Coordinates of N, CA and C in Angstrom, one line a residue:
X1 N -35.1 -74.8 20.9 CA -33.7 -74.7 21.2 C -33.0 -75.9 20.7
X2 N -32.2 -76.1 20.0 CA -30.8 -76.9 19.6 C -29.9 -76.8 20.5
X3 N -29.1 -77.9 20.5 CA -27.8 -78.0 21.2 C -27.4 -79.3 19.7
X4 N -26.0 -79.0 19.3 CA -25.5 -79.6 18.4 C -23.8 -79.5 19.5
X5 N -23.1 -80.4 19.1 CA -21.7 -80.8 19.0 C -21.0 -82.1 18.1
X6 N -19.7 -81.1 17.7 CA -19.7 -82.1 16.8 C -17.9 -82.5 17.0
X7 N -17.3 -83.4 16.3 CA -16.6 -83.6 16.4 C -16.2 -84.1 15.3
X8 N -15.2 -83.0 14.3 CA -15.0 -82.7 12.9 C -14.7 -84.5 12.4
X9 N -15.9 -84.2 11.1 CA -15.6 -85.8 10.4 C -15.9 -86.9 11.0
X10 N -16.2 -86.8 12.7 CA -16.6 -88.0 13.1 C -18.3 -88.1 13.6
X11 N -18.5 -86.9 14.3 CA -19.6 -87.6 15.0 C -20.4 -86.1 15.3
X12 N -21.8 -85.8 15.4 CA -22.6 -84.5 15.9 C -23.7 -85.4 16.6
X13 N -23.4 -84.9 17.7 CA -24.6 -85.0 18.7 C -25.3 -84.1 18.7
X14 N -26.6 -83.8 18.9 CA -27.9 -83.2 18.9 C -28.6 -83.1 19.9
X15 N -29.6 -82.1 20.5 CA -31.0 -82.4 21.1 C -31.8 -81.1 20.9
X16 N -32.7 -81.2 20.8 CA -34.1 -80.1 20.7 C -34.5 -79.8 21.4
X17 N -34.9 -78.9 22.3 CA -35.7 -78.7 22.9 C -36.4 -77.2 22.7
X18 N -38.0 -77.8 23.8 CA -39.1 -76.2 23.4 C -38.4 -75.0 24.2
X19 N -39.0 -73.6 23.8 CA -38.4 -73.1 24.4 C -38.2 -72.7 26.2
X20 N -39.5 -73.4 26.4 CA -39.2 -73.8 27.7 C -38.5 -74.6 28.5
X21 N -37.8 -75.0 27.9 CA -36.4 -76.9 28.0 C -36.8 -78.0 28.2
X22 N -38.5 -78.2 27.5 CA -39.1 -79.7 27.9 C -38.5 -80.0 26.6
X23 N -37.3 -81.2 26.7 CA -36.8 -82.1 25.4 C -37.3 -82.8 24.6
X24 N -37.6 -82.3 23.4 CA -38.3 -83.0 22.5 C -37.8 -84.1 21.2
X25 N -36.1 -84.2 21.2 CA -35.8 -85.3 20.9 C -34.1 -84.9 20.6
X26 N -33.2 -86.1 21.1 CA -31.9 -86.1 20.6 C -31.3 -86.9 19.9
X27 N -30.1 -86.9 19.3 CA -29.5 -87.8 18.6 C -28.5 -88.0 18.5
X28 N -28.0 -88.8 17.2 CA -26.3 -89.0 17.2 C -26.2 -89.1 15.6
X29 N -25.4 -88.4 15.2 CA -25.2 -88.6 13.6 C -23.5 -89.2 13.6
X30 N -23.3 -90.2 13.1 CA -21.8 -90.6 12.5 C -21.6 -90.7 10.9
X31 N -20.6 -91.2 10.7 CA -20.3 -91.3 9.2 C -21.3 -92.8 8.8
X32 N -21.7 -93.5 9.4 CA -22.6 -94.2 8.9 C -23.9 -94.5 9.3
X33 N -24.1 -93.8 10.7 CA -25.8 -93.7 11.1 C -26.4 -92.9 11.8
X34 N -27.8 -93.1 12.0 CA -28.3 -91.9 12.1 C -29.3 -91.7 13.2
X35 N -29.1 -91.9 14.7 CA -29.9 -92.3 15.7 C -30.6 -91.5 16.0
X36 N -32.1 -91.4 16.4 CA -32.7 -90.2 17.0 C -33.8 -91.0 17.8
X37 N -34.0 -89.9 19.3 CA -35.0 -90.5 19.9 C -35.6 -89.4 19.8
X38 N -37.2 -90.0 19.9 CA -38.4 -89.2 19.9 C -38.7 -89.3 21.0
X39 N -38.5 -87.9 21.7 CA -39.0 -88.1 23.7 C -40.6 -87.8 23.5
X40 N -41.2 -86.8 22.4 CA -42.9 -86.7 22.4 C -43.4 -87.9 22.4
X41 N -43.1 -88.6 21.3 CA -43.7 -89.7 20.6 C -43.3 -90.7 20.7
X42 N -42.5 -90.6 22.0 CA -41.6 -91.8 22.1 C -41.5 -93.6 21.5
X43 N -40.4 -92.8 20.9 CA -40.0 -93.8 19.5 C -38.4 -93.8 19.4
X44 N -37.5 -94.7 19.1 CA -36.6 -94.7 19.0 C -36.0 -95.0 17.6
X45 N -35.8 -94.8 16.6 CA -35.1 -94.7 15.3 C -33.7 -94.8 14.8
X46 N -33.1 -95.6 14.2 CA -31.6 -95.8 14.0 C -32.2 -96.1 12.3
X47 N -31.0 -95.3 11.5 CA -30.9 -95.4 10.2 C -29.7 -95.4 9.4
X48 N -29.4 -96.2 8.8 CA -28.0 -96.2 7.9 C -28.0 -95.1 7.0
X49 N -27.5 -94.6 6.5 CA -27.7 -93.8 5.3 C -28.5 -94.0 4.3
X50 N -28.0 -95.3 3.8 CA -29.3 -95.6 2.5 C -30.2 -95.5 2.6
X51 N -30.7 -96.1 3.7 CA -32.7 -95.9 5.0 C -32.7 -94.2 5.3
X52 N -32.0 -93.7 6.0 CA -32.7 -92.5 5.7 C -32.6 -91.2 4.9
X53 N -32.2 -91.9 3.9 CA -31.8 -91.5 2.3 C -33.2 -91.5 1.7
X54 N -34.0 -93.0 2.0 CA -35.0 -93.3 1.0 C -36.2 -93.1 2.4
X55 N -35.9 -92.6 3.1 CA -36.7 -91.9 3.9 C -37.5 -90.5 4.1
X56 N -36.5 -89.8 3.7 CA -36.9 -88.3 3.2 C -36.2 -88.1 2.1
X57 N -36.3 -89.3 0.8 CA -36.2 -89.0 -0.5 C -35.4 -88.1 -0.8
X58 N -34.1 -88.5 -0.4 CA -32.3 -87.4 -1.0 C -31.4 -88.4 -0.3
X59 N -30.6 -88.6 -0.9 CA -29.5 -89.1 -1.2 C -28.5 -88.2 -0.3
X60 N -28.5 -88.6 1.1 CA -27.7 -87.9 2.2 C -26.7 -88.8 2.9
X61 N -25.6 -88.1 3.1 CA -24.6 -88.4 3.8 C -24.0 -87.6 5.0
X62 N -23.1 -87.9 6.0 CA -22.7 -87.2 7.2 C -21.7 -86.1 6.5
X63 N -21.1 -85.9 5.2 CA -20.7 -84.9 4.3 C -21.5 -84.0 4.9
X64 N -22.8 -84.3 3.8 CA -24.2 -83.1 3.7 C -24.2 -82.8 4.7
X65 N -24.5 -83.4 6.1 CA -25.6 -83.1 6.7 C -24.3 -82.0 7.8
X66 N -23.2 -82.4 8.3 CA -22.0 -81.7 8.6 C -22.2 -80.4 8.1
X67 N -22.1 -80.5 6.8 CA -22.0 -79.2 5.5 C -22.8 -78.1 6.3
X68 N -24.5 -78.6 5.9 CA -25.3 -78.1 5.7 C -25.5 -77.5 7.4
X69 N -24.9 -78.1 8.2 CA -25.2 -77.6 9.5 C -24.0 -76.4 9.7
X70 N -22.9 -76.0 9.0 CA -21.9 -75.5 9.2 C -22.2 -74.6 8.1
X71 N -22.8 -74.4 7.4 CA -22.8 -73.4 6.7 C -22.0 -73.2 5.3
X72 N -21.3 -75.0 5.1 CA -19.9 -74.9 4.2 C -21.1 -75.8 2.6
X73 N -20.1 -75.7 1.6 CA -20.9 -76.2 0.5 C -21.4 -77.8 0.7
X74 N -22.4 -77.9 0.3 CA -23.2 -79.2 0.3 C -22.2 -80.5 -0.4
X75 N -21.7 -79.8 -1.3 CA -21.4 -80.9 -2.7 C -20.0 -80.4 -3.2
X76 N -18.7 -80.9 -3.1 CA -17.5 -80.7 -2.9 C -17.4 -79.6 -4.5
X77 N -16.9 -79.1 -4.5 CA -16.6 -78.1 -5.6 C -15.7 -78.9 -6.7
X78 N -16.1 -78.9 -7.7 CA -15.5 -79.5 -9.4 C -15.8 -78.4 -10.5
X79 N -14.3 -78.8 -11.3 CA -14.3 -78.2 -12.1 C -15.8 -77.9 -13.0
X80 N -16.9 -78.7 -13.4 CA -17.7 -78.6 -14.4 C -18.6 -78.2 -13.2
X81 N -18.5 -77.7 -12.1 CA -19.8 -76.3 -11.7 C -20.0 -75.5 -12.5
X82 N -21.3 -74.5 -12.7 CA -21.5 -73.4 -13.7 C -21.2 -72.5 -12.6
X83 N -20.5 -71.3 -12.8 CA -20.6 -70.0 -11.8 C -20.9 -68.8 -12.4
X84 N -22.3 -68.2 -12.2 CA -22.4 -67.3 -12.8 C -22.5 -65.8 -12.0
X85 N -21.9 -64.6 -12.1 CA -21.6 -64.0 -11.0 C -22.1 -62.5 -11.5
X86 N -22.7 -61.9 -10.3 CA -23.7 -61.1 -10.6 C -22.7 -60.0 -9.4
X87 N -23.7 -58.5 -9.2 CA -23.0 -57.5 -8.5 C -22.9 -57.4 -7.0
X88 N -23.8 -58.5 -6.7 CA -23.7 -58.9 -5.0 C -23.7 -60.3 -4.8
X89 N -23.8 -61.4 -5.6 CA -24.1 -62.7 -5.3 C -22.5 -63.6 -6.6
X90 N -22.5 -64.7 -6.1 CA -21.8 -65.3 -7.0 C -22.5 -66.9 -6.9
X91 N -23.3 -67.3 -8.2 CA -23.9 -68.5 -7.9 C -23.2 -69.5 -8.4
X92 N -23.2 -70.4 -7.9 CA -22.8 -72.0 -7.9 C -23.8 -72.9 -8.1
X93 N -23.6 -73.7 -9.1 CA -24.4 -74.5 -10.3 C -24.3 -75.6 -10.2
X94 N -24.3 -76.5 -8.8 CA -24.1 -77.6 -9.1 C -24.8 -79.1 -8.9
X95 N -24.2 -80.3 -9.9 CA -25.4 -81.5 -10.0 C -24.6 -82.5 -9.5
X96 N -25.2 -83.5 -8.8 CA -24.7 -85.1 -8.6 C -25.5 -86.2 -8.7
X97 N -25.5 -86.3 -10.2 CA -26.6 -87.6 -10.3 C -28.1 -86.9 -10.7
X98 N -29.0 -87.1 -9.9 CA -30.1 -86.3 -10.0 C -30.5 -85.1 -9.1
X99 N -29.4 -84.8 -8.5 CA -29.6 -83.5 -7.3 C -28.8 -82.6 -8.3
X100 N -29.4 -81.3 -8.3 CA -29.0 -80.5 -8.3 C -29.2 -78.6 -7.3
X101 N -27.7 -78.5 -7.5 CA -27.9 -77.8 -5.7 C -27.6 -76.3 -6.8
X102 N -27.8 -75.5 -6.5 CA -27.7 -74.0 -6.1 C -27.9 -72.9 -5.5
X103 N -26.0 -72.7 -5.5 CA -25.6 -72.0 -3.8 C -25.6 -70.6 -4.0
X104 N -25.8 -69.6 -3.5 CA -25.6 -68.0 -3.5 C -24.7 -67.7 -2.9
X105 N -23.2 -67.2 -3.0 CA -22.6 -66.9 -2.2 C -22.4 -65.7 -2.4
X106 N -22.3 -64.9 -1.5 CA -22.2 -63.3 -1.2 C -20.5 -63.0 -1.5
X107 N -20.4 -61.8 -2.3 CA -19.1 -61.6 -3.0 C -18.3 -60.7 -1.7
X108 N -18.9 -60.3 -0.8 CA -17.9 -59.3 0.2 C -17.6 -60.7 1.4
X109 N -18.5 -61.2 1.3 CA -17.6 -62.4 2.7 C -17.8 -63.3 2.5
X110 N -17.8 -64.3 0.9 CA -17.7 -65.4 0.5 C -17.9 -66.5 0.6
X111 N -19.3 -66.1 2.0 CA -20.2 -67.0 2.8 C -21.4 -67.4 2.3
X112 N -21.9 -68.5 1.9 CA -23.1 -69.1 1.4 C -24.1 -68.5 1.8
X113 N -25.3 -68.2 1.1 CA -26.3 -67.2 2.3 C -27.7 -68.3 2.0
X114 N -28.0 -68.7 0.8 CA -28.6 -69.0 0.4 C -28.3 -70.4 -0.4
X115 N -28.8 -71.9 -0.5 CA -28.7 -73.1 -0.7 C -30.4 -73.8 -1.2
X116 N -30.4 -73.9 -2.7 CA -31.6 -74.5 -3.6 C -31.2 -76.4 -3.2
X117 N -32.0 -77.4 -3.2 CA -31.7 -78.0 -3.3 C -32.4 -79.1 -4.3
X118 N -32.4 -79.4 -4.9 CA -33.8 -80.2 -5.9 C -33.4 -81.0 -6.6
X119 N -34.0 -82.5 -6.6 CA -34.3 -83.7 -7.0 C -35.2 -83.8 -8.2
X120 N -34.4 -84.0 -9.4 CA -35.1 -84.0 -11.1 C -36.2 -85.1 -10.5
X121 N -36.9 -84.6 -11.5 CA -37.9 -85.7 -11.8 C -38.8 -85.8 -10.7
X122 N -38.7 -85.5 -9.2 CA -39.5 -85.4 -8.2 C -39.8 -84.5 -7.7
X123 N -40.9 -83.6 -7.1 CA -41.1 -82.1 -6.3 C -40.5 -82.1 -5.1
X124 N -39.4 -83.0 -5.1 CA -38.5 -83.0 -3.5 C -37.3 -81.7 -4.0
X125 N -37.7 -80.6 -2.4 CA -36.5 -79.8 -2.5 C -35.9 -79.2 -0.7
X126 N -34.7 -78.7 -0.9 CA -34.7 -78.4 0.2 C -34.0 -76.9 -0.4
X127 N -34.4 -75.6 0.7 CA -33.7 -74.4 0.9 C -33.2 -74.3 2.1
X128 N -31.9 -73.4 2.4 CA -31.6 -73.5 3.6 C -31.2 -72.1 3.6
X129 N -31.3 -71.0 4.2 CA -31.4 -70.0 4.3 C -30.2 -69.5 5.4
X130 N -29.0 -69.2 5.4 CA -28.0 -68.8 6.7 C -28.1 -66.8 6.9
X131 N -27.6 -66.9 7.8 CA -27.9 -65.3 8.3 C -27.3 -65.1 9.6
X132 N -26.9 -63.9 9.7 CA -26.3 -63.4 10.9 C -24.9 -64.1 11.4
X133 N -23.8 -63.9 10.6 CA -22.6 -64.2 10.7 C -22.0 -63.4 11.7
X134 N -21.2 -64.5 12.8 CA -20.1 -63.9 13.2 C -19.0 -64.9 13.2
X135 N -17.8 -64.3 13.9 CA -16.8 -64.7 14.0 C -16.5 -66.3 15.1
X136 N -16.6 -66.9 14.7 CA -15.6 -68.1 15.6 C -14.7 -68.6 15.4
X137 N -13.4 -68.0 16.3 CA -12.0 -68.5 16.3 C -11.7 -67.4 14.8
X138 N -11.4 -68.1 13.6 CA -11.0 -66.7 12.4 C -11.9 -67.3 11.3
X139 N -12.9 -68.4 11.3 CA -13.7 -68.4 10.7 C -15.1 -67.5 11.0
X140 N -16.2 -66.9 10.2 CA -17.2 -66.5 10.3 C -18.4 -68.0 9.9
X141 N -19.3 -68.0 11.0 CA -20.3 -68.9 11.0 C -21.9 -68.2 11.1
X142 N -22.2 -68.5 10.6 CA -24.2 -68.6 10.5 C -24.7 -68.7 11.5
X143 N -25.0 -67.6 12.6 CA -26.1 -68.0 13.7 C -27.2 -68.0 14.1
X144 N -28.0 -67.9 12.5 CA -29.4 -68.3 12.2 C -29.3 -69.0 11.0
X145 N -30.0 -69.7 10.8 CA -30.3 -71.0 9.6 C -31.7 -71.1 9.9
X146 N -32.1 -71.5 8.5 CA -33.8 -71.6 7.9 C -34.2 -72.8 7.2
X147 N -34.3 -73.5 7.5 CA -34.4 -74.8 6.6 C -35.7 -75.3 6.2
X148 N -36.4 -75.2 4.9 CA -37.5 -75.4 4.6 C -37.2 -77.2 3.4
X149 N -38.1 -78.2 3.5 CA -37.8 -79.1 3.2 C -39.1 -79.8 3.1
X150 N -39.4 -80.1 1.3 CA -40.3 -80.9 0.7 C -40.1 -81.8 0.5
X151 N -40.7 -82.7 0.7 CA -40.8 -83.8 0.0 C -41.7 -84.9 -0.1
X152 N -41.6 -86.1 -0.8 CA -42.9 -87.1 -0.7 C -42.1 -88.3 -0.4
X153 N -42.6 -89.0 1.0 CA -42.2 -89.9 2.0 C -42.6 -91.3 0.5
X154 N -42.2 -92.6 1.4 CA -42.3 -93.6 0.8 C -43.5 -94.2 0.2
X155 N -44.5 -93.4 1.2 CA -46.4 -94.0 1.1 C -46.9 -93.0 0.1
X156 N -45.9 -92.5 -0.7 CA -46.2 -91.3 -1.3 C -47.0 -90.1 -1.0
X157 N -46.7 -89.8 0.3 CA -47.6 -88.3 1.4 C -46.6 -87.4 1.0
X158 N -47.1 -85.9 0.4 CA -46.0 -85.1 -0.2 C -46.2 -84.5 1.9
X159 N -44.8 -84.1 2.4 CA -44.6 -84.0 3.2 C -43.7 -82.1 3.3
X160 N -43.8 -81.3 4.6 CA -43.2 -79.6 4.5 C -42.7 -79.3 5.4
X161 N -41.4 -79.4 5.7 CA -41.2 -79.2 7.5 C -40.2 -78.5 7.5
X162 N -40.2 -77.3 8.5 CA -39.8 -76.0 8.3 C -39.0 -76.2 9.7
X163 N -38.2 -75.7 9.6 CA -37.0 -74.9 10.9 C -36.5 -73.8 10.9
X164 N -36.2 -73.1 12.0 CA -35.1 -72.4 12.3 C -34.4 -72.5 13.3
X165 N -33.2 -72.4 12.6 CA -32.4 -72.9 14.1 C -31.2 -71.1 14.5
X166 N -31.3 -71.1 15.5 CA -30.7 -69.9 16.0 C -29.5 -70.3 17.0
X167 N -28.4 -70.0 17.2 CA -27.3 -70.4 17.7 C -26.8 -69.1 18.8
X168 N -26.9 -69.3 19.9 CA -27.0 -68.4 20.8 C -25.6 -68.1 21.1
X169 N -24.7 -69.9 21.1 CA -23.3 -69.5 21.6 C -22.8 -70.6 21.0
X170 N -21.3 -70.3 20.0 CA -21.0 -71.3 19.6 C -19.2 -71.2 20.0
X171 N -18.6 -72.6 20.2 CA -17.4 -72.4 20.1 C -16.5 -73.5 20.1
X172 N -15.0 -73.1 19.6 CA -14.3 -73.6 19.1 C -13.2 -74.6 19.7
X173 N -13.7 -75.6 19.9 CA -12.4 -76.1 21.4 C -11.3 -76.6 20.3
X174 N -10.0 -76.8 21.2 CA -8.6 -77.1 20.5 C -8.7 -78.9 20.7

């Protein structure tokens, strides 16, 4: 179980827990850091961006990780995207540096369904999979997300950690 709140552009708070409610760790993401405590393993963690950038090998910011939790594009939309557009999907082609992301957006509700994420040159990738939209407030949001996520840590251990996060109740305060 997740509990996320956020507070647009500034700040998402976090916590995990099993499905029983024993807490298995919370945090705080801002525009520059990235706090989590480990209540299993108890450990406490604070990371700038650049640290846990070169931590799980991608080049992340509170942009992304906002994005990616809302279901909105990863990587701001420019003109030199490729968009190639098929009879139920419309794909989005896009690179920054050495990432290159490709998005699937569904042509009847113009919502991302599907999100490639891959790092040249390295077998680091992330997929993020959204599903079951509904309505909050006059936007439609994602109330299942899948996030599957490779990569090879610093000691060079290729690393696979899978989620789903299911949103039971989300809403919109003024």
């Amino acid at each position: 179980k997740a509990n996320f709140r956020f507070r647009k552009d500034s700040l998402i708070w976090f916590s995990f827990a099993s499905g029983v409610g024993i807490e298995g760790a919370r945090g705080i993401v801002t525009p520059d850091t990235v706090v989590i405590i480990d209540r299993v393993n108890k450990q406490y963690m604070a990371y700038d961006f650049e640290a846990f950038s070169k931590r799980f090998g991608y080049p992340v910011d509170f942009t992304m990780v906002q994005n990616m939790i809302l279901g909105n594009l990863i990587l701001d939309r420019k003109d030199s995207d490729e968009v190639i557009e098929t009879s139920e999907l419309v794909r989005l082609l896009q690179q920054d540096g050495k990432i290159k992301v490709d998005n699937a957006v569904n042509r009847t509700t113009f919502k991302i369904e599907d999100v490639m994420v891959r790092e040249e040159n390295t077998s680091n990738e992330l997929s993020i999979h959204y599903d079951r939209f509904g309505l909050v407030g006059e936007f439609a949001f994602p109330y299942q997300t899948q996030v599957d996520l490779r990569y090879t840590n610093e000691q060079g251990a290729s690393k696979h950690s899978v989620a789903e996060i299911n949103y039971s109740k989300v809403e919109e305060e003024d």
